[in-house]
Amino acid sequence: DAGVIQSPRHEVTEMGQEVTLRCKPISGHDYLFWYRQTMMRGLELLIYFNNNVPIDDSGMPEDRFSAKMPNASFSTLKIQPSEPRDSAVYFCASSFRRDRVTEAFFGQGTRLTVV
Amino acid sequence: AQSVTQLGSHVSVSEGALVLLRCNYSSSVPPYLFWYVQYPNQGLQLLLKYTSAATLVKGINGFEAEFKKSETSFHLTKPSAHMSDAAEYFCAVSGNYGGATNKLIFGTGTLLAVQP
């Protein structure tokens, strides 16, 4: 398996623009997580899905952030409008609930810079 | 609520020395505990996990961790550090809710430096 695939790897955008981050989870996995990593706040869970349904979005910082999972093989995280403080590395991870243990597999991340 | 605390944001050891990275957890249910490693500009990679079987867990690259319920700890160790071990290490917890959430909550990370 190719693992969790995220695109783009790097994104530079101007403040106010819309940004869409994409994720393809590992085939057969039923959980998908979006994390944000910054120096100041570390790894924060933004939202996660189970069987394409959002379960917990309490980590989404503002209404400017939205996430969708239209099918089992694709998810997006959208920021509209983007702000400089959104600059971070965004990770997508997926897992399969085997024996009630969540072992998450991470993508390479998208480094977002908002100028 | 669940959480993990990693003591020491930076740890420096000499090549060949013992590596000890500390993690304490807080959980209202029996926890599942994990250690992940992150190399520069990479995603996180699972090192090892505790799933309530053996309390001493062996992982990849010679790392191991011991679950101590009395101390609510899950410290990561390696007998002899290698230069290639230089990376950031994250402890994480998820809950054994028997059907509910499986989300991973991460600690703030420990950056390990290995000196020649």
Coordinates of N, CA and C in Angstrom, one line a residue:
Chain A
D1 N 0.9 -1.2 0.0 CA 0.0 0.0 0.0 C 0.9 1.2 0.0
A2 N 0.4 2.3 -0.6 CA 1.2 3.5 -0.8 C 1.2 4.3 0.5
G3 N 0.4 4.0 1.5 CA 0.3 4.8 2.7 C -0.7 5.9 2.5
V4 N -0.7 6.8 3.5 CA -1.6 7.9 3.4 C -1.0 9.0 2.5
I5 N -1.7 9.5 1.6 CA -1.2 10.4 0.6 C -1.8 11.8 0.8
Q6 N -1.0 12.8 1.0 CA -1.5 14.1 1.1 C -1.0 15.0 0.0
S7 N -1.8 15.9 -0.4 CA -1.4 16.9 -1.4 C -2.0 18.3 -1.1
P8 N -1.3 19.3 -1.5 CA 0.1 19.3 -1.9 C 1.0 19.1 -0.7
R9 N 2.3 19.0 -1.0 CA 3.3 18.9 0.1 C 3.6 20.2 0.7
H10 N 3.6 21.2 -0.2 CA 3.8 22.6 0.3 C 2.8 23.5 -0.4
E11 N 2.3 24.5 0.4 CA 1.4 25.5 -0.2 C 1.7 26.8 0.4
V12 N 1.9 27.8 -0.5 CA 2.1 29.2 -0.1 C 1.0 30.0 -0.7
T13 N 0.3 30.7 0.2 CA -0.9 31.5 -0.3 C -0.9 32.8 0.4
E14 N -1.7 33.7 -0.2 CA -1.8 35.0 0.4 C -3.0 35.1 1.3
M15 N -2.9 35.9 2.3 CA -3.9 36.1 3.3 C -5.2 36.4 2.6
G16 N -6.3 35.7 3.0 CA -7.6 35.9 2.4 C -8.0 34.9 1.4
Q17 N -7.0 34.2 0.9 CA -7.3 33.2 -0.2 C -7.8 31.9 0.5
E18 N -8.5 31.2 -0.4 CA -9.0 29.8 0.1 C -8.0 28.8 -0.2
V19 N -7.8 27.9 0.8 CA -6.8 26.8 0.7 C -7.5 25.5 0.9
T20 N -7.2 24.6 0.1 CA -7.8 23.2 0.2 C -6.7 22.2 0.3
L21 N -6.7 21.4 1.4 CA -5.7 20.4 1.6 C -6.4 19.0 1.3
R22 N -5.7 18.1 0.7 CA -6.3 16.8 0.3 C -5.6 15.6 1.0
C23 N -6.4 14.6 1.2 CA -5.9 13.4 1.8 C -6.6 12.2 1.2
K24 N -5.7 11.2 0.9 CA -6.2 9.9 0.5 C -5.8 8.9 1.6
P25 N -6.7 8.3 2.4 CA -6.3 7.4 3.4 C -5.9 6.0 2.9
I26 N -5.4 5.2 3.7 CA -5.0 3.8 3.3 C -6.3 3.1 3.1
S27 N -6.3 2.3 2.0 CA -7.5 1.6 1.6 C -7.9 0.6 2.7
G28 N -9.2 0.6 3.0 CA -9.8 -0.3 4.1 C -9.8 0.4 5.5
H29 N -9.1 1.5 5.7 CA -9.2 2.1 7.0 C -10.5 2.9 7.1
D30 N -11.1 2.8 8.4 CA -12.4 3.4 8.6 C -12.3 4.7 9.4
Y31 N -11.1 5.0 9.9 CA -11.0 6.3 10.6 C -10.0 7.2 9.9
L32 N -10.4 8.5 9.9 CA -9.5 9.5 9.3 C -9.4 10.7 10.2
F33 N -8.2 11.2 10.4 CA -7.9 12.3 11.4 C -7.2 13.4 10.6
W34 N -7.5 14.6 11.0 CA -6.7 15.8 10.6 C -6.1 16.4 11.8
Y35 N -4.8 16.6 11.7 CA -4.0 17.2 12.8 C -3.3 18.4 12.2
R36 N -3.0 19.4 13.1 CA -2.2 20.5 12.8 C -1.0 20.6 13.8
Q37 N 0.2 20.8 13.2 CA 1.4 20.9 14.0 C 2.0 22.3 13.9
T38 N 2.2 22.9 15.0 CA 2.9 24.2 15.1 C 3.9 24.1 16.2
M39 N 4.9 25.0 16.2 CA 5.9 25.1 17.3 C 5.2 25.4 18.6
M40 N 4.3 26.3 18.5 CA 3.7 26.8 19.8 C 2.7 25.8 20.4
R41 N 2.0 25.1 19.6 CA 0.9 24.3 20.1 C 1.1 22.8 19.9
G42 N 2.1 22.5 19.3 CA 2.4 21.0 19.1 C 1.4 20.4 18.1
L43 N 1.0 19.1 18.3 CA 0.1 18.4 17.5 C -1.3 18.5 18.0
E44 N -2.2 19.1 17.3 CA -3.6 19.3 17.7 C -4.5 18.5 16.8
L45 N -5.4 17.8 17.4 CA -6.4 17.1 16.6 C -7.5 18.1 16.2
L46 N -7.7 18.2 14.9 CA -8.7 19.2 14.4 C -10.1 18.5 14.3
I47 N -10.1 17.4 13.7 CA -11.4 16.7 13.4 C -11.1 15.2 13.0
Y48 N -12.0 14.3 13.3 CA -11.9 13.0 12.8 C -13.2 12.4 12.4
F49 N -13.1 11.5 11.4 CA -14.2 10.8 10.8 C -14.1 9.3 11.1
N50 N -15.3 8.7 11.1 CA -15.4 7.3 11.2 C -16.5 6.9 10.1
N51 N -16.0 6.0 9.2 CA -16.9 5.6 8.1 C -17.5 6.9 7.4
N52 N -16.6 7.8 7.1 CA -16.9 9.0 6.4 C -17.8 10.0 7.1
V53 N -18.2 9.8 8.4 CA -19.0 10.6 9.1 C -18.2 11.4 10.2
P54 N -18.3 12.7 10.2 CA -17.5 13.5 11.2 C -18.0 13.1 12.6
I55 N -17.1 12.7 13.5 CA -17.4 12.3 14.8 C -17.1 13.4 15.9
D56 N -16.0 14.1 15.7 CA -15.6 15.1 16.7 C -14.9 16.2 16.0
D57 N -15.5 17.3 15.9 CA -14.8 18.5 15.3 C -14.5 19.6 16.3
S58 N -14.4 19.2 17.5 CA -14.2 20.2 18.6 C -12.9 20.9 18.5
G59 N -11.9 20.3 17.8 CA -10.6 20.9 17.6 C -10.5 21.9 16.5
M60 N -11.5 22.0 15.7 CA -11.5 22.9 14.5 C -11.5 24.4 15.1
P61 N -10.5 25.1 14.8 CA -10.3 26.4 15.5 C -11.4 27.4 15.2
E62 N -11.9 27.5 14.0 CA -12.9 28.6 13.7 C -13.8 28.1 12.6
D63 N -14.8 28.9 12.3 CA -15.7 28.6 11.2 C -15.0 28.7 9.9
R64 N -13.8 29.3 9.9 CA -13.1 29.4 8.6 C -12.6 28.0 8.2
F65 N -12.5 27.1 9.1 CA -12.1 25.8 8.8 C -13.3 24.8 8.6
S66 N -13.1 24.0 7.5 CA -14.2 23.0 7.3 C -13.5 21.8 6.7
A67 N -14.1 20.6 7.0 CA -13.5 19.3 6.5 C -14.7 18.5 6.0
K68 N -14.4 17.8 4.9 CA -15.4 16.8 4.4 C -14.7 15.5 4.0
M69 N -15.5 14.5 4.0 CA -15.1 13.2 3.6 C -16.2 12.6 2.7
P70 N -16.2 12.9 1.4 CA -17.3 12.5 0.6 C -17.4 11.0 0.3
N71 N -16.2 10.3 0.4 CA -16.2 8.9 0.3 C -15.0 8.3 1.1
A72 N -14.9 7.0 1.1 CA -13.9 6.4 2.0 C -12.5 6.6 1.5
S73 N -12.3 7.1 0.3 CA -10.9 7.3 -0.2 C -10.5 8.7 -0.3
F74 N -11.2 9.7 0.2 CA -10.8 11.1 0.0 C -11.4 12.0 1.1
S75 N -10.6 12.9 1.5 CA -11.0 13.9 2.4 C -10.3 15.2 2.1
T76 N -11.0 16.3 2.5 CA -10.4 17.6 2.3 C -10.6 18.4 3.5
L77 N -9.6 19.3 3.7 CA -9.6 20.3 4.8 C -9.5 21.7 4.1
K78 N -10.5 22.5 4.3 CA -10.5 23.8 3.7 C -10.4 24.9 4.6
I79 N -9.7 25.9 4.3 CA -9.6 27.2 5.1 C -10.0 28.3 4.2
Q80 N -11.0 29.0 4.6 CA -11.5 30.2 3.8 C -12.2 31.2 4.8
P81 N -11.6 32.4 4.8 CA -10.3 32.9 4.2 C -9.1 32.5 5.1
S82 N -8.0 32.3 4.5 CA -6.8 31.9 5.2 C -6.2 33.2 5.9
E83 N -5.5 32.9 7.0 CA -4.8 34.0 7.7 C -3.4 33.5 8.0
P84 N -2.5 34.5 8.3 CA -1.1 34.1 8.6 C -0.9 33.1 9.7
R85 N -1.8 33.2 10.7 CA -1.7 32.3 11.9 C -2.1 30.9 11.6
D86 N -2.6 30.7 10.4 CA -3.0 29.3 10.0 C -1.7 28.6 9.5
S87 N -0.6 29.3 9.3 CA 0.6 28.7 8.9 C 1.0 27.5 9.8
A88 N 1.2 26.4 9.3 CA 1.5 25.2 10.1 C 1.7 24.0 9.1
V89 N 2.0 22.9 9.7 CA 2.0 21.6 9.0 C 0.8 20.9 9.3
Y90 N 0.0 20.5 8.3 CA -1.2 19.8 8.5 C -1.1 18.3 8.1
F91 N -1.4 17.4 9.0 CA -1.2 16.0 8.8 C -2.6 15.3 8.7
C92 N -2.7 14.4 7.8 CA -3.8 13.5 7.8 C -3.3 12.1 8.2
A93 N -4.2 11.4 8.9 CA -3.8 10.1 9.4 C -5.0 9.2 9.3
S94 N -4.8 7.9 9.1 CA -5.9 7.0 9.0 C -5.6 5.7 9.8
S95 N -6.7 5.1 10.2 CA -6.5 3.9 11.0 C -7.7 2.9 10.8
F96 N -7.5 1.7 11.3 CA -8.5 0.7 11.2 C -8.7 0.1 12.6
R97 N -9.9 0.1 13.0 CA -10.2 -0.2 14.4 C -10.2 -1.7 14.6
R98 N -8.9 -2.2 14.7 CA -8.7 -3.6 14.8 C -8.5 -3.9 16.3
D99 N -9.2 -4.8 16.9 CA -9.1 -5.2 18.3 C -9.1 -4.0 19.2
R100 N -9.9 -3.0 18.8 CA -10.2 -1.8 19.6 C -8.9 -0.9 19.8
V101 N -7.9 -1.2 19.0 CA -6.7 -0.4 19.2 C -6.6 0.5 17.9
T102 N -6.4 1.8 18.2 CA -6.2 2.7 17.1 C -4.7 2.9 16.8
E103 N -4.2 2.4 15.8 CA -2.8 2.6 15.4 C -2.9 3.5 14.1
A104 N -2.6 4.8 14.3 CA -2.8 5.7 13.2 C -1.5 5.7 12.3
F105 N -1.8 5.8 11.0 CA -0.7 5.9 10.0 C -0.8 7.3 9.4
F106 N 0.3 8.0 9.4 CA 0.3 9.4 9.1 C 0.8 9.6 7.6
G107 N 0.3 10.6 7.0 CA 0.8 11.1 5.7 C 2.1 12.0 6.0
Q108 N 2.7 12.4 4.9 CA 3.9 13.2 5.0 C 3.6 14.7 5.4
G109 N 2.3 15.1 5.4 CA 2.0 16.4 5.8 C 2.0 17.4 4.6
T110 N 1.2 18.5 4.9 CA 1.2 19.7 4.0 C 1.7 20.8 4.8
R111 N 2.8 21.4 4.3 CA 3.3 22.6 5.0 C 2.7 23.8 4.4
L112 N 1.8 24.5 5.1 CA 1.1 25.7 4.7 C 1.7 26.9 5.2
T113 N 1.9 27.9 4.3 CA 2.5 29.2 4.6 C 1.5 30.2 4.1
V114 N 1.0 31.0 5.0 CA 0.0 32.1 4.6 C 0.8 33.4 4.8
V115 N 0.9 34.2 3.7 CA 1.7 35.4 3.8 C 0.8 36.6 3.6
Chain B
A1 N -11.3 13.2 30.7 CA -10.4 13.6 29.6 C -9.1 12.9 29.7
Q2 N -8.6 12.7 28.5 CA -7.3 12.0 28.5 C -6.2 13.0 28.1
S3 N -5.0 12.8 28.6 CA -3.8 13.6 28.2 C -2.6 12.8 28.5
V4 N -1.5 13.3 27.9 CA -0.2 12.8 28.2 C 0.8 14.0 28.4
T5 N 1.7 13.8 29.3 CA 2.7 14.9 29.6 C 4.1 14.3 29.3
Q6 N 4.8 15.0 28.5 CA 6.2 14.5 28.2 C 7.1 15.5 29.0
L7 N 7.9 15.0 29.8 CA 8.9 15.8 30.6 C 10.1 16.0 29.8
G8 N 10.5 17.2 29.6 CA 11.7 17.5 28.9 C 11.4 17.7 27.4
S9 N 11.4 18.9 26.9 CA 11.2 19.1 25.5 C 12.4 18.8 24.7
H10 N 13.6 18.9 25.3 CA 14.9 18.6 24.6 C 15.7 17.6 25.5
V11 N 16.2 16.6 24.9 CA 17.1 15.6 25.6 C 18.3 15.4 24.7
S12 N 19.5 15.5 25.3 CA 20.7 15.3 24.6 C 21.5 14.1 25.2
V13 N 21.9 13.2 24.4 CA 22.7 12.1 24.9 C 23.9 11.9 24.0
S14 N 24.9 11.2 24.5 CA 26.0 10.8 23.7 C 25.7 9.5 22.9
E15 N 26.4 9.4 21.8 CA 26.2 8.1 21.1 C 26.7 7.0 21.9
G16 N 25.8 5.9 22.0 CA 26.1 4.8 22.8 C 25.6 4.8 24.2
A17 N 25.1 6.0 24.6 CA 24.5 6.1 26.0 C 23.0 5.7 26.0
L18 N 22.5 5.5 27.2 CA 21.1 5.2 27.4 C 20.2 6.3 27.0
V19 N 19.1 6.0 26.3 CA 18.1 7.0 26.0 C 16.9 6.8 26.9
L20 N 16.4 7.8 27.6 CA 15.2 7.7 28.4 C 14.4 8.9 28.1
L21 N 13.2 8.7 27.6 CA 12.3 9.8 27.3 C 11.0 9.5 28.1
R22 N 10.6 10.5 28.9 CA 9.5 10.3 29.9 C 8.2 10.7 29.4
C23 N 7.2 9.9 29.8 CA 5.8 10.2 29.4 C 4.9 9.7 30.6
N24 N 4.0 10.6 31.0 CA 3.0 10.3 32.0 C 1.7 10.5 31.4
Y25 N 0.7 9.7 31.8 CA -0.6 9.8 31.1 C -1.7 10.0 32.2
S26 N -2.8 10.5 31.7 CA -4.0 10.7 32.6 C -5.1 10.2 31.7
S27 N -5.9 9.2 32.3 CA -7.0 8.6 31.6 C -8.0 8.1 32.6
S28 N -9.3 8.3 32.3 CA -10.4 7.8 33.1 C -10.7 6.4 32.8
V29 N -10.2 5.9 31.7 CA -10.5 4.5 31.3 C -9.1 3.9 31.0
P30 N -9.1 2.5 31.0 CA -7.8 1.9 30.7 C -7.3 2.4 29.3
P31 N -6.0 2.9 29.4 CA -5.5 3.5 28.2 C -4.8 2.6 27.2
Y32 N -4.8 3.0 25.9 CA -3.9 2.5 25.0 C -2.8 3.6 24.8
L33 N -1.6 3.2 24.8 CA -0.5 4.2 24.8 C 0.5 3.9 23.6
F34 N 1.0 4.9 23.1 CA 1.8 4.8 21.8 C 3.0 5.8 22.0
W35 N 4.1 5.4 21.3 CA 5.2 6.3 21.0 C 5.4 6.3 19.5
Y36 N 5.4 7.6 19.0 CA 5.7 7.9 17.6 C 7.0 8.6 17.5
V37 N 7.7 8.5 16.3 CA 8.9 9.2 16.0 C 8.6 10.0 14.8
Q38 N 9.2 11.3 14.8 CA 9.1 12.1 13.6 C 10.5 12.6 13.2
Y39 N 10.9 12.2 12.0 CA 12.2 12.7 11.5 C 11.9 14.0 10.7
P40 N 12.9 14.8 10.6 CA 12.7 16.2 9.9 C 11.9 16.1 8.6
N41 N 10.9 16.9 8.5 CA 10.1 17.0 7.3 C 9.4 15.7 6.9
Q42 N 9.1 14.9 7.9 CA 8.4 13.7 7.7 C 7.2 13.6 8.5
G43 N 6.3 12.7 8.2 CA 5.2 12.4 9.1 C 5.6 11.6 10.3
L44 N 4.6 11.2 11.1 CA 4.9 10.5 12.3 C 4.9 9.0 12.0
Q45 N 5.8 8.2 12.6 CA 5.9 6.8 12.4 C 5.8 6.1 13.8
L46 N 5.0 5.0 13.8 CA 4.8 4.3 15.1 C 6.0 3.6 15.5
L47 N 6.5 3.8 16.7 CA 7.6 3.0 17.3 C 7.1 1.8 18.0
L48 N 6.1 2.0 18.9 CA 5.5 0.9 19.7 C 4.2 1.3 20.3
K49 N 3.5 0.3 20.8 CA 2.2 0.6 21.4 C 1.9 -0.4 22.5
Y50 N 1.2 0.1 23.5 CA 0.8 -0.7 24.7 C -0.7 -0.9 24.5
T51 N -1.1 -2.2 24.6 CA -2.6 -2.5 24.4 C -3.1 -3.4 25.5
S52 N -2.6 -3.3 26.7 CA -3.0 -4.0 27.9 C -2.6 -5.5 27.9
A53 N -1.7 -5.9 27.0 CA -1.2 -7.2 27.1 C 0.1 -7.2 28.0
A54 N 1.2 -7.4 27.4 CA 2.5 -7.3 28.3 C 2.7 -5.8 28.6
T55 N 3.3 -5.6 29.8 CA 3.6 -4.3 30.3 C 4.9 -3.7 29.7
L56 N 5.7 -4.6 29.3 CA 7.0 -4.2 28.7 C 6.8 -4.4 27.2
V57 N 6.9 -3.4 26.4 CA 6.6 -3.4 25.0 C 7.9 -3.1 24.2
K58 N 8.1 -4.0 23.3 CA 9.3 -3.8 22.4 C 8.8 -3.2 21.1
G59 N 9.6 -2.2 20.6 CA 9.3 -1.6 19.3 C 10.4 -1.7 18.3
I60 N 10.3 -0.9 17.3 CA 11.3 -0.9 16.2 C 12.5 -0.2 16.7
N61 N 13.6 -0.4 15.9 CA 14.9 0.3 16.1 C 15.5 0.1 17.5
G62 N 15.1 -0.9 18.2 CA 15.7 -1.2 19.6 C 15.1 -0.5 20.7
F63 N 14.0 0.2 20.5 CA 13.3 1.0 21.5 C 12.3 0.0 22.3
E64 N 12.1 0.3 23.5 CA 11.1 -0.3 24.3 C 10.5 0.6 25.3
A65 N 9.3 0.3 25.9 CA 8.7 1.1 26.9 C 8.0 0.2 27.8
E66 N 7.9 0.7 29.1 CA 7.2 -0.1 30.1 C 6.0 0.7 30.7
F67 N 4.9 0.0 30.7 CA 3.7 0.6 31.2 C 3.7 0.3 32.8
K68 N 3.6 1.4 33.5 CA 3.5 1.3 35.0 C 2.3 2.0 35.5
K69 N 1.3 1.2 35.8 CA 0.0 1.8 36.2 C 0.1 2.6 37.5
S70 N 0.9 2.1 38.4 CA 1.1 2.7 39.7 C 1.7 4.1 39.6
E71 N 2.5 4.3 38.5 CA 3.1 5.6 38.3 C 2.5 6.4 37.2
T72 N 1.5 5.8 36.6 CA 0.8 6.4 35.3 C 1.9 6.8 34.3
S73 N 2.9 5.9 34.1 CA 4.0 6.3 33.2 C 4.1 5.3 32.1
F74 N 4.7 5.7 31.0 CA 5.0 4.9 29.9 C 6.3 5.5 29.2
H75 N 7.4 5.3 29.9 CA 8.7 5.9 29.5 C 9.3 5.1 28.4
L76 N 9.9 5.8 27.5 CA 10.6 5.1 26.3 C 12.1 5.0 26.6
T77 N 12.7 3.9 26.3 CA 14.1 3.7 26.5 C 14.8 3.0 25.4
K78 N 16.1 3.2 25.3 CA 16.9 2.4 24.3 C 18.3 2.3 25.0
P79 N 18.8 1.1 25.1 CA 20.1 1.0 25.8 C 21.3 1.8 25.3
S80 N 21.3 1.9 23.9 CA 22.5 2.5 23.3 C 22.0 3.4 22.2
A81 N 22.2 4.7 22.3 CA 21.8 5.6 21.3 C 22.7 5.6 20.1
H82 N 22.0 5.8 18.9 CA 22.7 5.8 17.6 C 22.4 7.2 17.0
M83 N 23.3 7.7 16.2 CA 23.2 9.0 15.6 C 21.8 9.1 14.9
S84 N 21.4 8.0 14.3 CA 20.2 8.0 13.5 C 18.9 8.1 14.4
D85 N 19.1 8.0 15.7 CA 17.9 8.2 16.6 C 17.5 9.6 16.8
A86 N 18.4 10.5 16.3 CA 18.0 12.0 16.5 C 16.8 12.3 15.7
A87 N 15.8 12.7 16.5 CA 14.4 13.0 15.9 C 13.6 13.5 17.0
E88 N 12.3 13.8 16.7 CA 11.3 14.2 17.8 C 10.4 13.0 18.1
Y89 N 10.2 12.8 19.4 CA 9.4 11.6 19.8 C 8.2 12.1 20.5
F90 N 7.1 11.5 20.2 CA 5.8 11.9 20.7 C 5.1 10.7 21.4
C91 N 4.7 10.9 22.6 CA 3.8 10.0 23.3 C 2.4 10.3 23.1
A92 N 1.5 9.3 23.0 CA 0.1 9.5 22.7 C -0.7 8.5 23.4
V93 N -2.0 8.9 23.7 CA -2.9 8.1 24.4 C -4.3 8.0 23.6
S94 N -4.9 6.9 23.7 CA -6.3 6.8 23.2 C -7.0 5.9 24.2
G95 N -8.3 6.1 24.2 CA -9.1 5.4 25.2 C -9.7 4.1 24.8
N96 N -9.8 3.2 25.8 CA -10.4 1.9 25.6 C -11.9 2.1 25.9
Y97 N -12.6 2.7 25.0 CA -14.0 3.0 25.3 C -15.0 1.9 24.8
G98 N -14.4 0.8 24.3 CA -15.3 -0.3 23.9 C -16.3 0.1 22.8
G99 N -16.0 0.9 21.9 CA -16.9 1.2 20.9 C -17.0 2.7 20.6
A100 N -16.5 3.5 21.5 CA -16.6 5.0 21.3 C -15.3 5.5 20.6
T101 N -14.9 6.7 21.0 CA -13.8 7.4 20.2 C -12.5 6.6 20.3
N102 N -11.8 6.7 19.2 CA -10.5 6.1 19.1 C -9.4 7.2 18.8
K103 N -9.7 8.4 19.1 CA -8.8 9.5 18.7 C -7.6 9.4 19.6
L104 N -6.5 9.8 18.9 CA -5.2 9.8 19.6 C -4.9 11.3 20.1
I105 N -4.5 11.4 21.4 CA -4.1 12.6 21.9 C -2.6 12.6 22.1
F106 N -1.9 13.6 21.6 CA -0.4 13.6 21.6 C 0.1 14.5 22.7
G107 N 1.3 14.1 23.2 CA 2.0 15.0 24.1 C 2.7 16.1 23.2
T108 N 3.5 16.9 23.9 CA 4.1 18.1 23.2 C 5.4 17.7 22.5
G109 N 5.9 16.5 22.7 CA 7.1 16.0 22.0 C 8.3 16.3 22.7
T110 N 9.3 15.4 22.5 CA 10.7 15.5 23.0 C 11.7 15.4 21.9
L111 N 12.5 16.4 21.7 CA 13.5 16.4 20.6 C 14.7 15.8 21.2
L112 N 15.1 14.7 20.6 CA 16.3 14.0 21.0 C 17.5 14.3 20.1
A113 N 18.5 14.8 20.7 CA 19.8 15.0 20.0 C 20.8 14.0 20.5
V114 N 21.6 13.5 19.5 CA 22.6 12.5 19.8 C 24.0 13.1 19.4
Q115 N 24.8 13.2 20.4 CA 26.1 13.8 20.2 C 27.2 12.7 19.9
P116 N 28.0 13.0 19.0 CA 29.1 12.0 18.6 C 30.1 11.8 19.7

